[in-house]
Coordinates of C-alpha atoms and ligand atoms in Angstrom, one line a residue:
X1 CA 19.4 -12.9 -14.1
X2 CA 15.9 -11.0 -14.6
X3 CA 17.0 -7.6 -16.0
X4 CA 16.3 -4.2 -15.3
X5 CA 14.2 -2.2 -18.1
X6 CA 15.8 1.0 -18.9
X7 CA 15.2 3.4 -21.9
X8 CA 13.2 0.7 -23.9
X9 CA 15.6 -2.2 -23.4
X10 CA 16.3 -5.0 -21.0
X11 CA 19.8 -4.4 -19.3
X12 CA 22.0 -6.6 -17.0
X13 CA 23.2 -5.2 -13.7
X14 CA 26.7 -5.7 -12.0
X15 CA 24.9 -8.0 -9.4
X16 CA 21.7 -9.8 -8.5
X17 CA 19.6 -11.0 -5.5
X18 CA 17.7 -14.3 -5.0
X19 CA 13.9 -13.9 -4.4
X20 CA 13.1 -16.4 -1.9
X21 CA 9.6 -17.9 -1.3
X22 CA 8.7 -17.4 2.3
X23 CA 6.5 -20.5 2.4
X24 CA 9.5 -22.6 1.2
X25 CA 12.9 -21.0 1.7
X26 CA 14.2 -23.9 -0.4
X27 CA 12.3 -22.3 -3.3
X28 CA 14.2 -19.7 -5.2
X29 CA 11.8 -17.8 -7.6
X30 CA 14.7 -16.3 -9.3
X31 CA 17.5 -13.7 -9.3
X32 CA 16.6 -10.1 -9.9
X33 CA 19.1 -7.5 -11.1
X34 CA 20.5 -5.0 -8.5
X35 CA 21.1 -1.6 -10.0
X36 CA 24.3 0.2 -8.9
X37 CA 24.5 4.0 -8.8
X38 CA 25.6 4.3 -12.4
X39 CA 22.8 2.1 -13.8
X40 CA 20.2 4.2 -11.9
X41 CA 21.5 7.3 -13.5
X42 CA 21.1 6.0 -16.9
X43 CA 17.6 5.4 -16.0
X44 CA 17.1 8.8 -14.6
X45 CA 18.6 10.4 -17.7
X46 CA 16.5 8.2 -20.0
X47 CA 13.3 9.3 -18.3
X48 CA 14.4 13.0 -18.3
X49 CA 15.0 12.7 -21.9
X50 CA 11.6 11.1 -22.8
X51 CA 9.6 13.6 -20.4
X52 CA 9.0 16.5 -22.8
X53 CA 7.7 14.4 -25.6
X54 CA 5.7 12.1 -23.6
X55 CA 3.9 15.0 -21.7
X56 CA 2.5 16.1 -25.2
X57 CA 1.6 12.5 -26.3
X58 CA -1.9 12.0 -27.5
X59 CA -4.4 11.0 -24.8
X60 CA -5.9 8.3 -26.9
X61 CA -2.7 6.6 -27.2
X62 CA -2.1 6.7 -23.6
X63 CA -5.5 5.5 -23.0
X64 CA -4.9 2.6 -25.4
X65 CA -1.9 1.6 -23.9
X66 CA -2.9 1.7 -20.3
X67 CA -6.1 -0.3 -21.3
X68 CA -4.1 -2.9 -23.0
X69 CA -1.8 -3.3 -19.9
X70 CA -5.0 -3.6 -17.7
X71 CA -6.7 -6.2 -20.3
X72 CA -3.4 -8.5 -20.0
X73 CA -3.1 -8.2 -16.3
X74 CA -6.8 -9.4 -15.9
X75 CA -6.4 -12.2 -18.6
X76 CA -3.4 -13.4 -16.6
X77 CA -4.5 -12.9 -13.0
X78 CA -4.3 -16.5 -11.9
X79 CA -0.8 -17.1 -13.1
X80 CA 0.4 -13.4 -11.6
X81 CA -1.5 -14.0 -8.4
X82 CA 0.2 -17.3 -8.2
X83 CA 3.7 -15.7 -8.5
X84 CA 2.7 -12.9 -6.2
X85 CA 1.8 -15.3 -3.6
X86 CA 4.8 -17.4 -4.1
X87 CA 7.1 -14.5 -3.4
X88 CA 4.9 -12.3 -0.8
X89 CA 3.5 -15.2 1.1
X90 CA -0.3 -14.0 1.0
X91 CA -2.8 -16.8 0.0
X92 CA -3.3 -17.6 -3.5
X93 CA -7.0 -16.3 -3.6
X94 CA -5.6 -13.0 -1.9
X95 CA -2.6 -12.8 -4.6
X96 CA -5.3 -13.2 -7.3
X97 CA -7.4 -10.7 -6.0
X98 CA -4.4 -8.3 -5.7
X99 CA -3.7 -8.9 -9.4
X100 CA -7.3 -8.3 -10.3
X101 CA -7.3 -5.1 -8.6
X102 CA -4.0 -4.1 -10.3
X103 CA -5.8 -4.6 -13.7
X104 CA -8.6 -2.7 -12.7
X105 CA -6.6 0.3 -11.7
X106 CA -5.0 0.3 -15.1
X107 CA -8.3 0.2 -16.9
X108 CA -9.6 3.1 -14.6
X109 CA -6.6 5.2 -15.5
X110 CA -7.0 4.4 -19.0
X111 CA -10.4 6.3 -18.8
X112 CA -9.0 8.9 -16.8
X113 CA -6.6 10.1 -19.6
X114 CA -9.6 11.2 -21.5
X115 CA -11.1 13.2 -18.6
X116 CA -8.3 15.7 -18.1
X117 CA -10.1 19.0 -17.0
X118 CA -9.3 22.6 -16.8
X119 CA -11.2 25.9 -16.1
X120 CA -11.8 28.9 -18.3
X121 CA -13.0 31.8 -16.1
X122 CA -13.8 35.4 -16.5
X123 CA -10.9 37.8 -15.1
X124 CA -11.5 40.5 -12.5
X125 CA -9.7 42.7 -15.1
X126 CA -11.4 43.9 -18.4
X127 CA -10.4 42.3 -21.5
X128 CA -8.4 39.5 -19.9
X129 CA -9.1 35.9 -20.2
X130 CA -7.9 33.3 -17.4
X131 CA -7.5 29.6 -18.2
X132 CA -6.4 26.8 -15.5
X133 CA -4.8 23.8 -16.7
X134 CA -3.1 20.7 -15.5
X135 CA 0.3 19.4 -16.7
X136 CA 2.5 16.6 -15.9
X137 CA 4.7 17.0 -13.2
X138 CA 7.8 15.4 -15.3
X139 CA 9.9 12.4 -14.0
X140 CA 8.2 10.4 -11.2
X141 CA 10.3 8.4 -8.8
X142 CA 8.2 5.5 -7.2
X143 CA 9.6 3.6 -4.3
X144 CA 7.3 0.7 -3.2
X145 CA 7.0 -1.7 -0.4
X146 CA 6.7 -5.5 -0.1
X147 CA 3.4 -6.0 1.2
X148 CA 1.4 -5.2 -2.1
X149 CA 3.8 -6.4 -4.7
X150 CA 1.5 -5.5 -7.7
X151 CA -1.4 -3.4 -6.4
X152 CA 0.7 -0.6 -4.9
X153 CA 3.1 0.0 -7.9
X154 CA 0.0 -0.2 -10.3
X155 CA -1.9 2.6 -8.4
X156 CA 1.2 4.6 -8.7
X157 CA 2.5 3.7 -12.3
X158 CA -1.1 3.9 -13.9
X159 CA -1.7 7.5 -12.8
X160 CA 1.9 8.8 -13.5
X161 CA 1.5 7.5 -17.3
X162 CA -2.1 8.6 -17.7
X163 CA -1.3 12.2 -16.9
X164 CA 1.7 12.4 -18.9
X165 CA 4.5 11.5 -16.7
X166 CA 7.8 9.3 -17.1
X167 CA 8.2 6.7 -14.6
X168 CA 11.1 5.2 -12.5
X169 CA 9.9 2.4 -10.4
X170 CA 11.9 0.7 -7.6
X171 CA 10.2 -2.3 -6.1
X172 CA 11.0 -3.6 -2.7
X173 CA 14.0 -5.9 -2.8
X174 CA 11.9 -8.7 -1.2
X175 CA 9.3 -8.8 -4.0
X176 CA 10.8 -8.0 -7.5
X177 CA 8.9 -10.7 -9.3
X178 CA 5.5 -9.0 -9.5
X179 CA 6.8 -5.8 -10.8
X180 CA 9.1 -7.4 -13.3
X181 CA 6.2 -9.5 -14.7
X182 CA 4.2 -6.1 -14.8
X183 CA 7.1 -4.4 -16.6
X184 CA 7.2 -7.3 -19.2
X185 CA 3.5 -6.3 -20.0
X186 CA 4.2 -2.5 -20.0
X187 CA 7.2 -3.0 -22.3
X188 CA 4.7 -4.5 -25.0
X189 CA 2.3 -1.6 -24.7
X190 CA 3.7 0.5 -27.1
X191 CA 5.1 3.5 -24.9
X192 CA 8.3 5.3 -26.2
X193 CA 11.6 4.5 -24.8
X194 CA 12.4 6.0 -21.6
X195 CA 8.7 6.8 -20.5
X196 CA 8.7 3.6 -18.1
X197 CA 11.8 2.3 -16.5
X198 CA 12.2 -0.6 -14.0
X199 CA 15.2 0.0 -11.6
X200 CA 15.4 -3.1 -9.3
X201 CA 18.1 -2.6 -6.5
X202 CA 18.3 -1.5 -2.8
X203 CA 16.6 1.4 -1.3
X204 CA 19.9 2.7 0.1
X205 CA 21.3 2.8 -3.6
X206 CA 18.4 3.3 -6.2
X207 CA 16.0 5.1 -3.7
X208 CA 18.6 7.5 -2.6
X209 CA 19.6 8.2 -6.3
X210 CA 15.8 9.0 -6.9
X211 CA 15.6 11.2 -3.8
X212 CA 18.8 13.3 -4.5
X213 CA 18.8 13.7 -8.3
X214 CA 17.0 17.0 -9.5
X215 CA 15.8 15.6 -12.7
X216 CA 13.4 13.2 -10.8
X217 CA 10.5 16.0 -10.1
X218 CA 8.3 14.0 -7.8
X219 CA 8.6 11.1 -5.4
X220 CA 5.8 8.7 -4.7
X221 CA 6.8 6.5 -1.6
X222 CA 4.9 3.9 0.4
X223 CA 6.6 2.1 3.5
X224 CA 7.6 2.3 6.9
X225 CA 7.2 5.5 8.9
X226 CA 11.0 5.4 9.7
X227 CA 12.0 5.4 6.0
X228 CA 9.2 7.7 4.9
X229 CA 10.4 10.5 7.2
X230 CA 14.0 10.3 5.7
X231 CA 12.2 10.3 2.1
X232 CA 10.1 13.3 3.0
X233 CA 13.2 15.3 4.3
X234 CA 15.4 14.4 1.3
X235 CA 12.5 15.4 -1.1
X236 CA 11.6 18.4 0.4
X237 CA 15.3 19.4 1.0
X238 CA 15.4 20.1 -2.9
X239 CA 11.8 21.1 -3.3
X240 CA 10.6 18.0 -5.1
X241 CA 7.1 17.3 -5.0
X242 CA 6.3 14.4 -2.4
X243 CA 3.8 11.9 -1.5
X244 CA 4.4 9.3 1.5
X245 CA 2.1 6.6 2.7
X246 CA 3.2 4.9 5.9
X247 CA 1.9 2.6 8.5
X248 CA -1.0 2.6 10.8
X249 CA -2.3 1.4 14.2
X250 CA -5.9 1.2 13.1
X251 CA -8.8 1.0 15.5
X252 CA -11.8 -1.2 15.2
X253 CA -14.6 -0.3 17.9
X254 CA -17.1 -2.8 18.6
X255 CA -20.2 -1.4 20.4
X256 CA -22.5 -3.3 22.7
X257 CA -25.3 -3.2 20.1
X258 CA -23.0 -4.7 17.4
X259 CA -24.0 -7.7 15.4
X260 CA -21.6 -10.2 16.8
X261 CA -21.0 -12.3 13.5
X262 CA -20.3 -8.9 11.5
X263 CA -18.0 -7.8 14.5
X264 CA -15.9 -11.0 14.5
X265 CA -15.8 -11.2 10.9
X266 CA -14.5 -7.6 10.5
X267 CA -12.0 -8.2 13.3
X268 CA -10.6 -11.5 11.9
X269 CA -10.5 -10.3 8.4
X270 CA -9.0 -7.1 9.3
X271 CA -6.4 -8.3 11.9
X272 CA -5.3 -11.5 10.6
X273 CA -5.9 -11.8 6.9
X274 CA -2.9 -11.2 4.6
X275 CA -1.0 -12.3 7.5
X276 CA -1.7 -9.0 9.0
X277 CA 0.7 -7.3 6.9
X278 CA -1.3 -4.4 5.8
X279 CA -1.1 -0.9 6.8
X280 CA -5.0 -0.8 7.0
X281 CA -4.9 -4.0 9.4
X282 CA -7.2 -3.5 12.3
X283 CA -4.5 -3.5 15.0
X284 CA -6.4 -2.2 17.8
X285 CA -9.8 -3.9 18.8
X286 CA -11.6 -1.6 21.1
X287 CA -14.5 -3.5 22.7
X288 CA -17.2 -2.2 24.8
X289 CA -17.5 -4.1 28.1
X290 CA -20.9 -5.4 27.5
X291 CA -20.1 -7.4 24.4
X292 CA -16.3 -7.9 25.4
X293 CA -16.6 -11.6 26.6
X294 CA -18.8 -13.0 23.8
X295 CA -16.4 -11.1 21.2
X296 CA -13.4 -12.5 22.6
X297 CA -14.7 -15.9 23.0
X298 CA -16.1 -16.1 19.4
X299 CA -12.8 -14.4 17.9
X300 CA -10.8 -17.4 19.6
X301 CA -13.2 -19.9 18.2
X302 CA -12.7 -18.5 14.6
X303 CA -8.9 -18.2 14.9
X304 CA -9.0 -21.9 16.1
X305 CA -10.6 -22.8 12.9
X306 CA -8.1 -21.0 10.6
X307 CA -5.4 -22.9 8.6
X308 CA -2.1 -21.5 8.4
X309 CA 0.3 -22.9 5.7
X310 CA 2.0 -22.7 2.3
X311 CA 0.4 -19.7 0.6
X312 CA -0.1 -21.7 -2.6
X313 CA -1.9 -24.6 -0.8
X314 CA -5.5 -25.5 -1.0
X315 CA -7.7 -24.1 1.8
X316 CA -5.1 -22.1 3.4
X317 CA -6.4 -18.9 5.3
X318 CA -3.2 -17.4 6.4
X319 CA 0.0 -17.8 4.5
X320 CA 3.6 -17.1 6.1
X321 CA 5.2 -14.0 7.3
X322 CA 7.2 -12.2 4.7
X323 CA 10.7 -13.0 5.9
X324 CA 13.0 -13.9 9.0
X325 CA 13.4 -10.2 9.9
X326 CA 9.6 -9.4 9.8
X327 CA 8.9 -12.9 11.9
X328 CA 11.7 -11.8 14.6
X329 CA 9.8 -8.3 14.8
X330 CA 6.4 -10.1 15.4
X331 CA 8.0 -12.5 17.9
X332 CA 9.5 -9.6 19.7
X333 CA 6.4 -7.6 20.0
X334 CA 4.7 -11.0 21.3
X335 CA 7.4 -10.9 24.1
X336 CA 6.8 -7.3 24.7
X337 CA 3.0 -8.0 25.1
X338 CA 3.6 -10.7 27.6
X339 CA 6.1 -8.3 29.6
X340 CA 3.5 -5.6 29.4
X341 CA 1.0 -7.7 31.1
X342 CA -1.4 -8.2 28.3
X343 CA -3.1 -11.6 28.5
X344 CA -2.2 -13.9 25.6
X345 CA -5.3 -15.3 24.6
X346 CA -4.4 -17.1 21.5
X347 CA -1.4 -18.2 19.7
X348 CA 2.0 -16.6 20.1
X349 CA 4.1 -19.3 18.7
X350 CA 5.5 -20.2 15.3
X351 CA 4.0 -23.2 13.3
X352 CA 5.9 -26.1 11.7
X353 CA 4.5 -26.9 8.5
X354 CA 5.6 -29.5 5.7
X355 CA 8.0 -26.8 4.1
X356 CA 10.6 -24.5 5.8
X357 CA 8.9 -21.3 5.9
X358 CA 7.9 -18.3 8.3
X359 CA 4.7 -19.5 9.7
X360 CA 3.2 -17.9 12.9
X361 CA -0.1 -18.7 14.5
X362 CA -2.4 -15.8 14.6
X363 CA -2.0 -14.2 18.0
X364 CA -4.6 -12.5 20.1
X365 CA -3.9 -10.4 23.2
X366 CA -6.6 -9.3 25.3
X367 CA -7.1 -7.0 28.4
X368 CA -4.6 -4.5 26.8
X369 CA -4.4 -0.7 27.5
X370 CA -4.1 1.8 24.8
X371 CA -0.6 3.1 26.4
X372 CA 1.0 -0.5 26.1
X373 CA 3.9 -0.4 23.2
X374 CA 1.8 -3.2 21.5
X375 CA -1.0 -0.8 21.2
X376 CA 1.1 2.2 20.1
X377 CA 3.5 0.7 17.5
X378 CA 2.7 -0.8 14.2
X379 CA 3.9 -4.8 14.6
X380 CA 2.8 -5.5 10.9
X381 CA 2.1 -9.3 11.5
X382 CA -0.8 -11.5 12.6
X383 CA -0.9 -10.1 16.0
X384 CA -4.3 -8.4 17.2
X385 CA -5.2 -6.8 20.6
X386 CA -8.4 -6.4 22.5
X387 CA -8.7 -3.0 24.6
X388 CA -11.8 -2.9 26.9
X389 CA -13.8 0.5 26.5
X390 CA -16.5 1.8 28.9
X391 CA -18.7 3.5 26.6
X392 CA -18.8 4.8 22.9
X393 CA -17.4 8.0 24.1
X394 CA -14.5 6.3 25.7
X395 CA -14.0 4.1 22.7
X396 CA -13.7 6.9 20.3
X397 CA -11.2 8.6 22.5
X398 CA -9.1 5.4 22.8
X399 CA -9.4 5.2 18.8
X400 CA -8.1 8.7 18.2
X401 CA -5.3 8.4 20.8
X402 CA -2.5 7.1 18.4
X403 CA 0.2 8.8 16.3
X404 CA -1.3 7.5 13.3
X405 CA -4.4 8.0 11.3
X406 CA -4.9 5.8 8.2
X407 CA -8.2 3.9 8.8
X408 CA -10.7 3.6 11.6
X409 CA -13.6 1.3 12.0
X410 CA -16.7 0.8 13.9
X411 CA -19.1 -2.0 14.2
X412 CA -22.6 -0.8 15.6
X413 CA -26.3 -1.3 14.6
X414 CA -26.6 2.3 15.9
X415 CA -27.0 5.1 13.3
X416 CA -26.5 7.8 15.8
X417 CA -23.2 6.4 16.7
X418 CA -22.2 5.4 13.2
X419 CA -22.9 9.0 12.1
X420 CA -20.9 10.5 14.8
X421 CA -18.1 8.2 14.3
X422 CA -17.7 8.9 10.7
X423 CA -17.5 12.6 11.7
X424 CA -15.2 12.4 14.5
X425 CA -12.7 9.5 13.8
X426 CA -9.2 11.0 13.1
X427 CA -8.4 9.0 10.1
X428 CA -8.1 9.3 6.3
X429 CA -10.5 6.3 5.9
X430 CA -13.4 5.3 8.1
X431 CA -15.3 2.1 7.9
X432 CA -18.7 1.3 9.3
X433 CA -19.7 -2.6 9.7
X434 CA -16.9 -3.5 7.2
X435 CA -13.2 -4.3 7.9
X436 CA -10.6 -1.6 8.0
X437 CA -8.6 -3.4 5.4
X438 CA -9.7 -3.9 1.9
X439 CA -10.3 -0.6 -0.1
X440 CA -11.9 0.1 -3.5
X441 CA -9.6 1.2 -6.1
X442 CA -11.4 4.1 -7.4
X443 CA -11.6 6.3 -4.6
X444 CA -9.0 8.4 -2.5
X445 CA -6.6 6.1 -0.4
X446 CA -4.5 7.7 2.5
X447 CA -4.3 9.0 6.0
X448 CA -3.7 11.9 8.4
X449 CA -1.2 12.3 11.3
X450 CA 1.7 10.1 11.1
X451 CA 0.4 7.8 8.4
X452 CA 0.6 10.0 5.3
X453 CA 2.0 13.0 4.1
X454 CA 1.0 14.7 0.8
X455 CA -1.9 14.4 -1.5
X456 CA -4.0 11.3 -1.7
X457 CA -3.5 8.5 -3.9
X458 CA -6.0 6.6 -6.0
X459 CA -9.2 7.6 -7.8
X460 CA -9.7 10.9 -9.5
X461 CA -8.0 12.5 -6.4
X462 CA -4.6 11.0 -7.9
X463 CA -4.4 14.0 -10.3
X464 CA -3.5 16.3 -7.5
X465 CA -0.1 14.7 -7.0
X466 CA 0.7 13.5 -10.7
X467 CA -0.3 17.0 -12.3
X468 CA 0.8 20.5 -11.5
X469 CA -1.5 23.7 -12.2
X470 CA -1.1 26.3 -14.5
X471 CA -2.9 29.4 -14.6
X472 CA -2.7 31.4 -17.8
X473 CA -3.9 35.1 -18.5
X474 CA -4.4 36.2 -22.0
X475 CA -5.2 40.1 -22.9
X476 CA -7.9 40.0 -25.5
Ligands
NDP501 N1 0.4 3.5 4.4 C1 0.4 2.7 3.1 O1 -0.3 2.8 2.2 C2 1.3 1.4 3.4 C3 2.4 1.4 4.4 N2 3.3 0.2 4.3 C4 4.2 0.3 5.5 O2 5.5 -0.1 5.0 C5 6.2 -0.9 5.8 C6 6.5 -2.3 5.4 O3 7.1 -2.1 4.1 P1 8.8 -2.0 3.8 O4 8.8 -2.5 2.5 O5 9.4 -2.9 4.8 O6 9.2 -0.6 4.3 P2 10.5 0.3 4.1 O7 10.2 1.6 4.6 O8 11.5 -0.6 4.8 O9 10.7 0.1 2.6 C7 10.0 0.5 1.6 C8 10.7 0.9 0.3 O10 11.7 2.1 0.6 C9 12.8 1.5 0.3 N3 13.9 2.3 1.1 C10 14.6 1.8 2.2 N4 15.5 2.3 2.7 C11 15.4 3.6 1.7 C12 16.4 4.7 1.7 N5 17.2 5.2 2.7 N6 15.9 5.6 0.8 C13 15.2 5.5 -0.4 N7 14.4 4.2 -0.2 C14 14.5 3.3 0.8 C15 13.0 0.0 0.3 O11 13.9 -0.6 -0.4 P3 14.4 -2.0 0.0 O12 14.1 -2.7 -1.4 O13 16.0 -2.0 -0.1 O14 14.0 -2.6 1.1 C16 11.5 -0.3 -0.2 O15 11.4 -0.2 -1.5 C17 5.2 -1.1 6.9 O16 5.6 -0.3 8.1 C18 3.7 -0.6 6.6 O17 3.0 -0.1 7.5 C19 3.0 -0.6 3.5 C20 2.0 -0.5 2.6 C21 1.2 0.4 2.5
AKG502 O1 -6.5 -2.6 2.7 C1 -6.1 -2.4 1.5 O2 -6.9 -2.8 0.6 C2 -5.0 -1.8 0.9 C3 -4.1 -1.5 2.2 C4 -2.7 -1.3 1.6 O3 -2.4 -0.8 0.7 C5 -1.6 -1.8 2.6 O4 -1.9 -2.3 3.7 O5 -0.5 -1.6 2.2

């Protein structure tokens, strides 16, 4: 059994769960510990005990530890990327790319340790000094999803540690191996016991314990909108700091003046790569009527040339869906699209490969309307849909007509429309002539409306969540 890591020690749990390769369900990657409520309580107690000391720890020591972690991740990116692809199903190049991103994130936050800033200001009163400083929040409970098994945990863990917080992390049950491997690296970085704790187990047990224990000062969650709403309510109910990243129904507008190759590349990458299992996926392609026929024909041609198969295979463009339940959800939405009257222009069926896995042909619906369920609800699979638009103004109105607001993209050669779109797209991240998915690691990540709640993740903006502001007045 791969153990949990609590208070600086590897510990067995009462039970374990099998981690299964979605490309080949005969391949069991390993058995991973499942903490119960009692073990989770021990982890919370360890983190709470370590917090006061870690909050005052030397910033050079924190920077060195994070830098060491980042270096080892980068040095082992091929091995760790292979493991990631084996457990999650994105292709090996995508897995290696994600691991490299995780390494870069640790190195970025290693430097951020050294850049903690404050303000010293004159007071409006005579003979008084005012100082504004940032302090750690304390213990941070991290609840992670399955679709980015190492990048999302890293962009929560690295800033938490950099700003002097203790960490409790619960990876998604479907993908414990990447965070376990990351923990093994962190365990050798010289952090005091209790500063970093891995608590693998069920959301309903471990996640719930984080949410309801007052010693956990902040909760950083990424996952579905349904779970996110429950997490937010529980955290706010006891006044814990909370940051929630959820889904999207991200539009990509293609205008008549777009470069066709750029439009097709953005659409195919954004909608179908990583098996469409990205919250930033382009799940609504809103296409102006003048370019619509050429665009649909070119996307279909590109989809026909893609190879679906074992995530670890050479030359594979699209790996499997993550598990049976996600595959069932994708197939159910394909059925819904047909019933709603959308045209099934490509795919729509499972694929048999050499190994038993959850393979689905990339699927394209055309002639969709924005009020169909497939245009409003997040599918989270390799299913794209094309919605015709009469004009730029019509396309923008359709793009903004959604419950979500994570990413929003446009493909155009017009500076006027690009500039207008950047200003008027109701989303946290706006993309012009680049795919909606695939973001930088050093700038803020997050959305609006039903996609996100709380302050932004990543880049220097992460300090907002992982620190708390103190204003000190001093009579002189
Ligand atoms: N905006 C963003 O940044 C991102 C959003 N997502 C969204 O995440 C979803 C896919 O991820 P998925 O893992 O299925 O999402 P879930 O919401 O099902 O799970 C996310 C995490 O929450 C845990 N959890 C489940 N129930 C509870 C609970 N009652 N209390 C506390 N924790 C709980 C899960 O644990 P368990 O291990 O038991 O499943 C998992 O670790 C998609 O909808 C996608 O859009 C994904 C990535 C990024
Ligand atoms: O698009 C990206 O690079 C990151 C997206 C992400 O975090 C997600 O889809 O869960």
